[in-house]
Structures are given as structure tokens and as C-alpha cells.
Short mmCIF file of C-alpha atoms (C1' of nucleotides) in Angstrom, two decimals:
data_model
loop_
_atom_site.label_atom_id
_atom_site.label_comp_id
_atom_site.label_asym_id
_atom_site.label_seq_id
_atom_site.Cartn_x
_atom_site.Cartn_y
_atom_site.Cartn_z
CA MET S 56 10.13 -21.37 -26.52
CA VAL S 57 11.03 -24.91 -25.61
CA ASP S 58 8.56 -24.65 -22.71
CA VAL S 59 5.75 -24.80 -25.22
CA PHE S 60 7.04 -28.17 -26.33
CA ILE S 61 7.46 -29.50 -22.79
CA HIS S 62 3.96 -28.33 -22.03
CA TYR S 63 2.70 -30.14 -25.11
CA LEU S 64 4.39 -33.31 -23.92
CA LEU S 65 3.02 -33.06 -20.40
CA GLN S 66 -0.49 -32.75 -21.77
CA ARG S 67 -0.11 -36.05 -23.53
CA ILE S 68 2.19 -38.21 -21.42
CA SER S 69 3.39 -38.10 -17.84
CA LEU S 70 7.03 -37.27 -17.34
CA SER S 71 9.08 -36.82 -14.20
CA GLU S 72 11.04 -33.63 -13.57
CA ALA S 73 14.18 -35.61 -14.25
CA GLU S 74 12.87 -36.70 -17.61
CA THR S 75 11.87 -33.24 -18.79
CA ALA S 76 15.21 -31.96 -17.56
CA TRP S 77 16.88 -34.64 -19.64
CA ILE S 78 14.84 -33.95 -22.74
CA ARG S 79 15.23 -30.18 -22.63
CA PRO S 80 18.88 -29.96 -23.66
CA LEU S 81 18.21 -32.26 -26.61
CA CYS S 82 15.96 -29.54 -28.04
CA THR S 83 17.14 -26.58 -30.04
CA LEU S 84 14.95 -23.57 -30.53
CA LYS S 85 15.07 -21.99 -33.94
CA LYS S 86 13.48 -18.62 -34.67
CA LEU S 87 12.41 -17.95 -38.21
CA ARG S 88 11.39 -14.71 -39.78
CA LYS S 89 8.59 -14.66 -42.31
CA LYS S 90 9.78 -16.21 -45.59
CA GLN S 91 12.87 -17.72 -43.98
CA TYR S 92 13.71 -21.29 -44.95
CA LEU S 93 13.76 -24.08 -42.41
CA LEU S 94 14.68 -26.56 -45.12
CA GLN S 95 15.73 -25.87 -48.66
CA GLU S 96 15.53 -28.22 -51.60
CA GLY S 97 18.76 -30.22 -51.81
CA ASP S 98 19.43 -30.15 -48.07
CA VAL S 99 19.22 -33.30 -46.01
CA TRP S 100 16.63 -33.16 -43.25
CA ILE S 101 17.78 -34.79 -40.02
CA TYR S 102 15.33 -33.43 -37.45
CA ASN S 103 11.96 -33.79 -35.93
CA ALA S 104 10.52 -30.31 -35.76
CA PHE S 105 7.77 -29.10 -33.48
CA VAL S 106 6.16 -25.74 -34.21
CA SER S 107 5.96 -23.75 -30.98
CA LYS S 108 4.88 -20.51 -32.60
CA GLY S 109 3.82 -19.28 -36.01
CA CYS S 110 2.98 -21.04 -39.25
CA LEU S 111 5.04 -22.88 -41.85
CA ARG S 112 4.57 -24.68 -45.11
CA THR S 113 6.22 -27.54 -47.00
CA TYR S 114 6.20 -27.20 -50.76
CA GLY S 115 7.77 -28.46 -53.93
CA VAL S 116 8.72 -26.42 -56.98
CA ASP S 117 8.07 -27.82 -60.45
CA ASP S 118 10.03 -27.28 -63.67
CA LYS S 119 7.90 -24.24 -64.50
CA GLY S 120 8.84 -22.68 -61.16
CA LEU S 121 5.38 -23.16 -59.70
CA GLU S 122 5.11 -23.92 -56.01
CA HIS S 123 2.92 -26.77 -54.77
CA VAL S 124 2.11 -26.78 -51.08
CA ILE S 125 2.31 -30.25 -49.54
CA SER S 126 1.43 -29.23 -46.00
CA PHE S 127 0.93 -26.46 -43.50
CA ALA S 128 1.85 -26.51 -39.82
CA VAL S 129 0.91 -24.21 -36.95
CA GLU S 130 1.51 -24.23 -33.21
CA ASN S 131 1.64 -27.76 -31.74
CA TRP S 132 2.06 -29.40 -35.11
CA TRP S 133 5.04 -31.32 -36.37
CA ILE S 134 6.74 -30.60 -39.64
CA GLY S 135 9.62 -31.97 -41.66
CA ASP S 136 10.51 -34.09 -44.63
CA ARG S 137 10.17 -37.68 -43.57
CA GLU S 138 11.40 -38.92 -46.94
CA SER S 139 14.74 -37.20 -46.56
CA LEU S 140 14.87 -38.14 -42.88
CA LEU S 141 14.38 -41.83 -43.61
CA SER S 142 16.54 -42.09 -46.70
CA GLY S 143 19.29 -39.64 -45.83
CA GLN S 144 18.89 -38.26 -49.35
CA PRO S 145 18.62 -34.54 -50.21
CA SER S 146 15.10 -33.22 -49.94
CA ARG S 147 12.94 -32.44 -52.96
CA PHE S 148 10.94 -29.98 -50.88
CA ASN S 149 11.25 -26.64 -49.17
CA ILE S 150 9.96 -25.60 -45.79
CA ASP S 151 9.62 -21.95 -44.95
CA ALA S 152 7.87 -19.68 -42.48
CA ILE S 153 4.59 -18.06 -43.51
CA GLU S 154 4.73 -15.91 -40.38
CA ASP S 155 7.51 -15.15 -37.92
CA SER S 156 7.79 -18.51 -36.20
CA GLU S 157 9.62 -20.64 -33.68
CA VAL S 158 10.34 -24.33 -34.03
CA VAL S 159 11.81 -26.81 -31.61
CA LEU S 160 14.32 -29.03 -33.38
CA ILE S 161 15.33 -32.45 -32.14
CA ARG S 162 17.98 -34.30 -34.08
CA LYS S 163 16.93 -37.72 -35.30
CA ASP S 164 19.43 -39.58 -33.15
CA ASN S 165 18.32 -37.78 -30.00
CA PHE S 166 14.69 -38.20 -30.92
CA ASP S 167 15.14 -41.96 -31.22
CA LEU S 168 16.99 -41.95 -27.93
CA ILE S 169 14.06 -40.30 -26.19
CA GLY S 170 11.78 -42.92 -27.65
CA GLN S 171 14.02 -45.70 -26.35
CA GLN S 172 14.19 -44.24 -22.86
CA ILE S 173 10.55 -43.27 -22.58
CA PRO S 174 8.08 -45.78 -24.02
CA ALA S 175 5.17 -43.37 -23.57
CA PHE S 176 6.97 -40.91 -25.84
CA ARG S 177 7.44 -43.58 -28.46
CA GLU S 178 3.78 -44.46 -28.29
CA MET S 179 2.75 -40.83 -28.55
CA VAL S 180 4.90 -40.36 -31.63
CA ASN S 181 3.55 -43.53 -33.14
CA GLY S 182 0.01 -42.32 -32.54
CA ILE S 183 0.79 -39.04 -34.28
CA LEU S 184 2.23 -40.89 -37.22
CA GLN S 185 -0.86 -43.06 -37.51
CA LYS S 186 -3.13 -40.04 -37.41
CA SER S 187 -0.99 -38.22 -39.94
CA PHE S 188 -1.32 -41.16 -42.24
CA VAL S 189 -5.10 -41.13 -41.91
CA VAL S 190 -5.17 -37.40 -42.60
CA SER S 191 -3.10 -37.83 -45.70
CA GLN S 192 -5.29 -40.70 -46.93
CA ASN S 193 -8.26 -38.41 -46.55
CA ARG S 194 -6.49 -35.67 -48.43
CA ILE S 195 -5.78 -38.08 -51.27
CA HIS S 196 -9.43 -39.04 -51.28
CA ALA S 197 -10.44 -35.39 -51.50
CA ALA S 198 -7.88 -34.64 -54.20
CA ILE S 199 -9.05 -37.42 -56.52
CA SER S 200 -12.78 -37.24 -55.76
CA TYR S 201 -13.83 -33.65 -55.28
CA SER S 202 -14.42 -30.74 -57.62
CA ALA S 203 -12.61 -27.46 -57.01
CA GLU S 204 -15.55 -26.12 -55.04
CA GLU S 205 -15.88 -29.25 -52.92
CA LYS S 206 -12.17 -29.22 -52.20
CA TYR S 207 -12.40 -25.71 -50.88
CA GLN S 208 -15.53 -26.39 -48.82
CA ASN S 209 -13.89 -29.43 -47.35
CA PHE S 210 -10.73 -27.46 -46.57
CA VAL S 211 -12.60 -24.69 -44.77
CA HIS S 212 -14.54 -27.26 -42.82
CA GLN S 213 -11.44 -29.23 -41.89
CA TYR S 214 -9.06 -26.36 -41.19
CA PRO S 215 -11.08 -23.23 -40.42
CA ALA S 216 -8.02 -21.72 -38.70
CA PHE S 217 -5.82 -21.92 -41.80
CA ALA S 218 -8.45 -20.39 -44.02
CA GLN S 219 -7.91 -17.16 -42.05
CA ARG S 220 -4.22 -17.33 -41.48
CA VAL S 221 -2.72 -18.49 -44.74
CA PRO S 222 -2.68 -16.45 -47.98
CA GLN S 223 -5.28 -17.62 -50.43
CA SER S 224 -2.76 -18.33 -53.11
CA MET S 225 -1.14 -20.91 -50.85
CA ILE S 226 -4.47 -22.50 -50.07
CA ALA S 227 -5.10 -22.72 -53.79
CA SER S 228 -1.74 -24.40 -54.23
CA PHE S 229 -2.47 -26.80 -51.36
CA LEU S 230 -5.74 -27.75 -53.05
CA GLY S 231 -4.14 -28.18 -56.45
CA MET S 232 -5.72 -25.27 -58.25
CA THR S 233 -4.67 -21.78 -59.38
CA PRO S 234 -5.28 -18.70 -57.22
CA GLU S 235 -7.69 -17.40 -59.86
CA THR S 236 -9.76 -20.56 -59.73
CA LEU S 237 -9.93 -20.42 -55.95
CA SER S 238 -10.96 -16.79 -56.06
CA ARG S 239 -13.80 -17.64 -58.45
CA VAL S 240 -14.84 -20.66 -56.40
CA ARG S 241 -15.07 -18.44 -53.34
CA SER S 242 -17.16 -15.77 -55.02
CA GLN S 243 -19.45 -18.52 -56.33
CA SER S 244 -19.89 -20.03 -52.88
CA ALA S 245 -20.51 -16.61 -51.36
CA LYS S 246 -23.62 -16.19 -53.51
CA LYS S 247 -25.38 -18.89 -51.53
CA MET Q 231 -1.27 -69.30 -46.87
CA VAL Q 232 -0.08 -68.08 -43.50
CA ASP Q 233 3.37 -69.44 -44.40
CA VAL Q 234 3.74 -66.59 -46.87
CA PHE Q 235 3.31 -64.17 -43.98
CA ILE Q 236 5.76 -65.99 -41.72
CA HIS Q 237 8.22 -66.05 -44.56
CA TYR Q 238 7.74 -62.30 -45.02
CA LEU Q 239 8.47 -61.78 -41.34
CA LEU Q 240 11.58 -63.95 -41.35
CA GLN Q 241 12.98 -61.95 -44.24
CA ARG Q 242 12.76 -58.79 -42.19
CA ILE Q 243 13.30 -59.76 -38.57
CA SER Q 244 14.73 -62.77 -36.82
CA LEU Q 245 12.28 -64.90 -34.90
CA SER Q 246 12.73 -68.10 -32.96
CA GLU Q 247 10.69 -71.20 -33.75
CA ALA Q 248 8.81 -70.59 -30.56
CA GLU Q 249 7.92 -67.09 -31.63
CA THR Q 250 6.64 -68.04 -35.07
CA ALA Q 251 4.71 -70.87 -33.44
CA TRP Q 252 3.18 -68.34 -31.10
CA ILE Q 253 2.32 -65.85 -33.84
CA ARG Q 254 0.82 -68.39 -36.20
CA PRO Q 255 -2.42 -69.09 -34.32
CA LEU Q 256 -3.06 -65.36 -34.02
CA CYS Q 257 -3.39 -65.22 -37.79
CA THR Q 258 -6.52 -66.04 -39.75
CA LEU Q 259 -6.38 -66.80 -43.41
CA LYS Q 260 -9.21 -65.40 -45.47
CA LYS Q 261 -9.75 -66.41 -49.07
CA LEU Q 262 -11.52 -63.95 -51.29
CA ARG Q 263 -12.97 -64.47 -54.69
CA LYS Q 264 -12.69 -61.74 -57.29
CA LYS Q 265 -15.07 -58.89 -56.41
CA GLN Q 266 -15.64 -60.18 -52.90
CA TYR Q 267 -15.57 -57.57 -50.14
CA LEU Q 268 -13.01 -57.67 -47.38
CA LEU Q 269 -14.51 -54.54 -45.85
CA GLN Q 270 -17.75 -52.84 -46.73
CA GLU Q 271 -18.68 -49.23 -46.10
CA GLY Q 272 -20.33 -48.98 -42.69
CA ASP Q 273 -18.42 -51.89 -41.16
CA VAL Q 274 -15.85 -51.35 -38.44
CA TRP Q 275 -12.36 -52.48 -39.38
CA ILE Q 276 -10.49 -54.17 -36.54
CA TYR Q 277 -7.65 -55.96 -38.30
CA ASN Q 278 -4.25 -55.63 -39.75
CA ALA Q 279 -4.36 -57.40 -43.08
CA PHE Q 280 -1.45 -58.79 -45.00
CA VAL Q 281 -1.99 -59.79 -48.62
CA SER Q 282 -0.47 -63.23 -49.18
CA LYS Q 283 -1.90 -63.69 -52.65
CA GLY Q 284 -3.79 -61.67 -55.21
CA CYS Q 285 -4.68 -58.02 -55.48
CA LEU Q 286 -7.13 -55.77 -53.64
CA ARG Q 287 -8.27 -52.19 -53.67
CA THR Q 288 -9.61 -49.67 -51.17
CA TYR Q 289 -12.12 -47.21 -52.56
CA GLY Q 290 -14.80 -44.74 -51.62
CA VAL Q 291 -18.10 -44.18 -53.37
CA ASP Q 292 -19.38 -40.63 -53.85
CA ASP Q 293 -22.99 -39.37 -53.95
CA LYS Q 294 -23.11 -39.90 -57.70
CA GLY Q 295 -22.17 -43.55 -57.20
CA LEU Q 296 -18.68 -43.07 -58.64
CA GLU Q 297 -15.87 -45.13 -57.13
CA HIS Q 298 -12.58 -43.50 -56.16
CA VAL Q 299 -9.67 -45.82 -55.57
CA ILE Q 300 -7.60 -44.85 -52.53
CA SER Q 301 -5.11 -47.67 -52.74
CA PHE Q 302 -4.13 -50.97 -54.25
CA ALA Q 303 -2.38 -53.85 -52.55
CA VAL Q 304 -0.70 -56.96 -53.90
CA GLU Q 305 1.31 -59.81 -52.38
CA ASN Q 306 3.39 -58.73 -49.38
CA TRP Q 307 1.52 -55.47 -48.95
CA TRP Q 308 -0.66 -54.44 -46.06
CA ILE Q 309 -4.17 -53.17 -46.46
CA GLY Q 310 -6.95 -51.89 -44.26
CA ASP Q 311 -8.75 -48.79 -43.09
CA ARG Q 312 -6.58 -47.21 -40.44
CA GLU Q 313 -9.15 -44.49 -39.80
CA SER Q 314 -11.78 -47.00 -38.75
CA LEU Q 315 -9.18 -49.06 -36.90
CA LEU Q 316 -8.03 -46.09 -34.84
CA SER Q 317 -11.40 -44.51 -34.19
CA GLY Q 318 -13.57 -47.60 -33.90
CA GLN Q 319 -16.05 -45.82 -36.19
CA PRO Q 320 -17.70 -47.39 -39.23
CA SER Q 321 -15.59 -47.17 -42.34
CA ARG Q 322 -16.32 -44.78 -45.20
CA PHE Q 323 -14.47 -47.05 -47.58
CA ASN Q 324 -14.75 -50.43 -49.22
CA ILE Q 325 -12.06 -53.01 -49.77
CA ASP Q 326 -12.55 -55.75 -52.31
CA ALA Q 327 -10.56 -58.27 -54.28
CA ILE Q 328 -9.56 -57.42 -57.84
CA GLU Q 329 -8.39 -61.00 -58.32
CA ASP Q 330 -8.98 -64.17 -56.33
CA SER Q 331 -6.89 -63.42 -53.28
CA GLU Q 332 -5.78 -64.51 -49.83
CA VAL Q 333 -5.21 -62.23 -46.89
CA VAL Q 334 -3.79 -62.94 -43.46
CA LEU Q 335 -5.89 -61.19 -40.83
CA ILE Q 336 -4.58 -60.33 -37.38
CA ARG Q 337 -6.98 -58.75 -34.97
CA LYS Q 338 -5.85 -55.40 -33.62
CA ASP Q 339 -5.53 -56.65 -30.04
CA ASN Q 340 -3.37 -59.58 -31.08
CA PHE Q 341 -1.34 -57.41 -33.38
CA ASP Q 342 -0.53 -55.04 -30.54
CA LEU Q 343 0.32 -58.01 -28.36
CA ILE Q 344 2.86 -59.25 -30.89
CA GLY Q 345 4.39 -55.79 -30.94
CA GLN Q 346 4.67 -55.80 -27.17
CA GLN Q 347 6.27 -59.21 -27.03
CA ILE Q 348 8.61 -58.74 -29.98
CA PRO Q 349 10.23 -55.31 -30.24
CA ALA Q 350 11.67 -56.08 -33.67
CA PHE Q 351 8.14 -56.65 -34.91
CA ARG Q 352 7.06 -53.31 -33.53
CA GLU Q 353 9.96 -51.59 -35.21
CA MET Q 354 9.24 -53.29 -38.50
CA VAL Q 355 5.63 -52.17 -38.37
CA ASN Q 356 6.68 -48.66 -37.47
CA GLY Q 357 9.05 -48.59 -40.41
CA ILE Q 358 6.27 -49.68 -42.74
CA LEU Q 359 4.05 -46.95 -41.39
CA GLN Q 360 6.71 -44.33 -41.95
CA LYS Q 361 7.30 -45.47 -45.50
CA SER Q 362 3.57 -45.56 -46.16
CA PHE Q 363 3.34 -41.99 -45.00
CA VAL Q 364 6.12 -40.93 -47.35
CA VAL Q 365 4.43 -42.72 -50.22
CA SER Q 366 1.18 -40.97 -49.51
CA GLN Q 367 2.88 -37.57 -49.28
CA ASN Q 368 4.37 -38.22 -52.69
CA ARG Q 369 1.02 -39.20 -54.04
CA ILE Q 370 -0.47 -35.95 -52.76
CA HIS Q 371 2.34 -34.08 -54.42
CA ALA Q 372 1.64 -35.83 -57.70
CA ALA Q 373 -2.10 -35.29 -57.41
CA ILE Q 374 -1.83 -31.54 -56.92
CA SER Q 375 1.14 -30.89 -59.19
CA TYR Q 376 0.94 -33.08 -62.24
CA SER Q 377 -1.16 -33.03 -65.39
CA ALA Q 378 -3.15 -36.11 -66.36
CA GLU Q 379 -0.33 -37.31 -68.58
CA GLU Q 380 2.34 -36.75 -65.95
CA LYS Q 381 0.24 -38.57 -63.37
CA TYR Q 382 0.04 -41.60 -65.58
CA GLN Q 383 3.74 -41.54 -66.49
CA ASN Q 384 4.60 -41.28 -62.83
CA PHE Q 385 2.26 -44.13 -61.96
CA VAL Q 386 3.72 -46.48 -64.56
CA HIS Q 387 7.19 -45.59 -63.41
CA GLN Q 388 6.35 -46.10 -59.75
CA TYR Q 389 4.16 -49.20 -60.05
CA PRO Q 390 4.94 -50.97 -63.31
CA ALA Q 391 3.42 -54.17 -61.92
CA PHE Q 392 0.02 -52.63 -61.28
CA ALA Q 393 -0.16 -51.09 -64.71
CA GLN Q 394 -0.40 -54.65 -66.06
CA ARG Q 395 -2.50 -56.22 -63.41
CA VAL Q 396 -5.21 -53.72 -62.61
CA PRO Q 397 -8.03 -52.70 -64.99
CA GLN Q 398 -7.40 -49.32 -66.58
CA SER Q 399 -10.59 -47.86 -65.26
CA MET Q 400 -9.35 -48.45 -61.72
CA ILE Q 401 -6.01 -46.87 -62.49
CA ALA Q 402 -7.87 -43.87 -63.86
CA SER Q 403 -9.86 -43.69 -60.66
CA PHE Q 404 -6.70 -44.00 -58.58
CA LEU Q 405 -5.20 -41.10 -60.51
CA GLY Q 406 -8.31 -38.96 -60.20
CA MET Q 407 -9.39 -38.93 -63.83
CA THR Q 408 -12.05 -40.60 -65.96
CA PRO Q 409 -11.33 -43.82 -67.86
CA GLU Q 410 -11.80 -41.93 -71.12
CA THR Q 411 -9.14 -39.41 -70.20
CA LEU Q 412 -6.70 -42.15 -69.25
CA SER Q 413 -7.36 -43.94 -72.50
CA ARG Q 414 -6.59 -40.76 -74.44
CA VAL Q 415 -3.52 -40.01 -72.38
CA ARG Q 416 -2.21 -43.47 -73.14
CA SER Q 417 -2.75 -43.21 -76.88
CA GLN Q 418 -1.02 -39.80 -76.80
CA SER Q 419 1.99 -41.20 -74.96
CA ALA Q 420 2.18 -44.18 -77.29
CA LYS Q 421 2.80 -41.87 -80.23
CA LYS Q 422 6.23 -41.01 -78.84
"C1'" DC W 49 -19.73 -68.89 -79.01
"C1'" DG W 50 -22.87 -65.21 -76.70
"C1'" DA W 51 -23.02 -62.03 -73.01
"C1'" DT W 52 -20.90 -59.01 -70.26
"C1'" DT W 53 -17.47 -55.92 -69.11
"C1'" DC W 54 -13.72 -52.92 -70.35
"C1'" DT W 55 -11.63 -49.83 -73.61
"C1'" DT W 56 -11.51 -46.73 -77.34
"C1'" DT W 57 -13.14 -42.93 -80.12
"C1'" DG W 58 -15.86 -38.82 -81.33
"C1'" DA W 59 -18.22 -34.45 -80.61
"C1'" DA W 60 -19.98 -31.11 -77.50
"C1'" DA W 61 -20.07 -29.01 -73.06
"C1'" DA W 62 -18.14 -27.87 -68.67
"C1'" DC W 63 -14.30 -26.76 -66.22
"C1'" DA W 64 -9.92 -24.97 -64.94
"C1'" DG W 65 -5.78 -22.53 -66.56
"C1'" DT W 66 -3.44 -18.50 -68.62
"C1'" DC W 67 -2.49 -13.82 -69.37
"C1'" DA W 68 -3.31 -9.21 -68.46
"C1'" DA W 69 -5.50 -5.46 -66.17
"C1'" DT W 70 -7.53 -3.62 -62.14
"C1'" DC W 71 -8.53 -3.38 -57.35
"C1'" DT W 72 -7.41 -3.79 -52.33
"C1'" DG W 73 -4.97 -3.64 -48.39
"C1'" DT W 74 -0.46 -3.29 -45.95
"C1'" DG W 75 3.61 -1.44 -44.75
"C1'" DT W 76 7.48 1.79 -45.59
"C1'" DG W 77 10.00 5.85 -46.23
"C1'" DG W 78 9.80 10.63 -47.03
"C1'" DC M 294 0.66 11.36 -41.64
"C1'" DC M 295 0.52 10.96 -46.33
"C1'" DA M 296 1.91 8.97 -50.64
"C1'" DC M 297 3.76 5.47 -52.82
"C1'" DA M 298 5.19 0.85 -53.70
"C1'" DC M 299 4.28 -3.83 -53.26
"C1'" DA M 300 2.06 -8.10 -52.70
"C1'" DG M 301 -2.14 -10.45 -52.85
"C1'" DA M 302 -6.82 -10.88 -54.65
"C1'" DT M 303 -10.22 -10.15 -58.12
"C1'" DT M 304 -12.11 -9.86 -62.74
"C1'" DG M 305 -12.44 -10.49 -67.78
"C1'" DA M 306 -11.52 -12.62 -72.12
"C1'" DC M 307 -9.42 -16.33 -74.13
"C1'" DT M 308 -7.25 -20.94 -74.50
"C1'" DG M 309 -6.57 -25.53 -73.36
"C1'" DT M 310 -7.73 -29.62 -70.87
"C1'" DT M 311 -10.88 -32.78 -68.93
"C1'" DT M 312 -15.52 -34.45 -68.53
"C1'" DT M 313 -19.71 -36.04 -70.33
"C1'" DC M 314 -22.58 -38.63 -73.22
"C1'" DA M 315 -23.02 -41.83 -76.76
"C1'" DA M 316 -21.57 -45.33 -79.75
"C1'" DA M 317 -18.52 -48.70 -81.52
"C1'" DG M 318 -14.75 -51.91 -80.84
"C1'" DA M 319 -11.90 -55.37 -77.99
"C1'" DA M 320 -11.31 -58.56 -74.58
"C1'" DT M 321 -12.85 -61.84 -71.15
"C1'" DC M 322 -15.62 -65.34 -68.98
"C1'" DG M 323 -18.96 -68.66 -68.39
#
DNA sequence: CGATTCTTTGAAAACAGTCAATCTGTGTGG
DNA sequence: CCACACAGATTGACTGTTTTCAAAGAATCG
């Protein structure tokens, strides 16, 4: 529901009734069944998407048909393909629902408009972007520095919620290893 | 020189003489000799840093003493530790000069002030942040999807300048492999 | 030059990937 | 409610890639 999004906003910035009433119609709620695409490779992404329910993933598919998970998103997270959004070019990635989900979509033009009208919104979004960048720097650091086992330990530590919710094969993909390797890493770790 | 920075700004946004005159004293020029630290692990990073000359790297050191390069920066690039900047916590990373270099430092408070006074500046910075995020998403994708050889090919394609300028061992580190592996990958590729 | 650092090469070991079979749990239709 | 089918996870044996360790060969700098 869009209420989830408004609630999220009100927790972070103060908005008048008039403002929330103005924002609300700029939002579209999209329900997705498990495995349904939100974005498919080749499409142009023109939204900012807020996950109000469920769990999604962004992934790329290589020439061998293997999927590589770039990111996960659950309730109160944002998801999308910023590359396609910025460039206007077709996306190289796919986004689909891991569970039955709901996302609040705001078209880029409307999103920018909200930012122009409400400086606090703009600042909030900027803060999210900065944090996202830090998170992705840390993921790069983990990807180039850690062994398979360390990557998994770090993942569980960082995202205990996902470790439950997301199929192991997708976690393996997220960490850049095969499902078999992750399975072995886990049984190793369990022995301790 | 700070002029390099002003020139960079004027290429991207329009500023009056008064504005550049106002910005200028908020900038500090720091000269770095090869191998000199700009930021050392444990320090708190409070700047935005613009590289006006030379080449630097950000890297972390693991428990075995191995260095892992998070990023490079050359002329007209920005560098810093956003995690430390945002959190105010000591940095986990080091930044040092790969060549004799010059960076323009702007303290966080002054940087924010410029953004407040000059909306175009704020938008420029936001655009850079967005692009940086896209670049780091792509790097994650490469790190989890590609083989050693593909990682190197992709790197050369993406940053032909660095491939010349930066020692191979640092490129290897940046790509998450040992210098020996990179050396072998290169001699393989050369055979084609 | 001589010394230091970086790169290359080789051989062995460790690690992760592949392929195939089995096991487990879930959900569906009879 | 059971039986079956299906997807996901595990395990084993094998292959291939990357790392490690060690040494030799370039390149660079004072």
C-alpha cells in the first residue's frame, strides 16, 4: 500500500497534510507475484521504486545464461536501475520478485518535482544515495578481499534477515560463487 | 593548483566572478609526494577532495597485511572516504599518492555551504554521486560475474589511461587477484 | 651504476567450479 | 490426505583456475 510509503516518509521528514496529499497521487502501487518481472533486460527504467512489501532482486544474465544478483531489496528499501534511469538507455539488468511483493512507483519526472518542492525530501534522497554508495564500496571491498567463507560470514552478519528469506542459490550468486560452493562453505562453518 | 578546480567547475556550471572569488578561499591545496598519505587508517576524513594533478588510490589492509585497492583517482576526479565523512568514525581505509600529486581539499562544512549558496553546484555534486554509484554497481557486477581474464579486459576497456599509469600489482589488487595471476592473464591475452 | 621495486615464470598446493546423483522440503492435484 | 512432481540444497568425484612460494628477469630511481 502507498500508506507504507507515506509512513516511511513521515518517519524521516516532516510533511504537512497538504504535502502528503499532493505526493500520494504521484505514486503508483504495483503488485507483483513471485517471479514476476518489475524490469526486464532491454526495457528503459524511468522510476524510483520503493518496496512496501515483499522482496525483490536485481540481476544480470551472462552469455552462459547464468544469473548474477546485483542487489536485493525488502520492505522500506529502494530498488531500480540507476544506470538506465540516468542514461535513458535500455537496462542490462532484470528485476523480479522473490516473494509476492508490492512496490510504490514514482516516475522520474514526478520524483524530481517532489524534490524541488520539498527540500527535506531532496535531502533525504541524497542521504540515501550517499549511504547506498558507502554500502556498495564496502561490498566491493568484500568482493575483492575476502575468501568465499569470509564473504558468507560477512553477509550473514550484515544482512541476517536476507539469509533467512532469500534462497541460498541467490545468496551464492550475490556473493559471486556457485550454490555448491556456498553449501560447502556453510557446512564447513557449521562444524565450529 | 586551485585554478584547475575552478576551471573544472566553470566547465560544468556557470559561476559569477564573485562566486568563484568566494569559493576560492574555501579551498586548500595539498601537495603530495609519491607514497605520501592523504588519509591514514584510523583518521577521520572530513573533506571533499578534488584531484588537480597526479594519481591516488584508496585501499584497505587485511589481517595478513595485504592491500586491497578500492579505487583510483586521477586529475578531475574526486576521492575520499565517504563512510568516515558521513559517520564521523575513523576510516578503515588509506589514501595515498601513486605519483606526486596535488589535491584541492574542501572541508565538509564549507562544501555544504557552497551547495546551499549555489544550487547548480549542489546539482553537479549530486550528479557525480549518482554516476559514482552506477560505476560501483557495474564494478560489483564485474567482480561477481567475470573470470580473471574478463575482469582485466573489462578494466582496460573501461580505464585505458590507468592501465598505463598504475603499477600492475595495484591493478591486480583492484581487480581482486594476485599480481602473478594478472601477469599470466596478460601474457595469455597477448597471444591473441 | 647498484639497489630496490616490480614483473615474470615455474611447480605444487589450495580453492572453487562443473557435472551428476541423491536428498529434502513444499505445494499441487488426484 | 496421500502421492507425486518440482525446485532447492547437499554430496561426491573430477576438472580447471587461482594462489602460493620461490626464483629469476626487467625496470626504475637515487
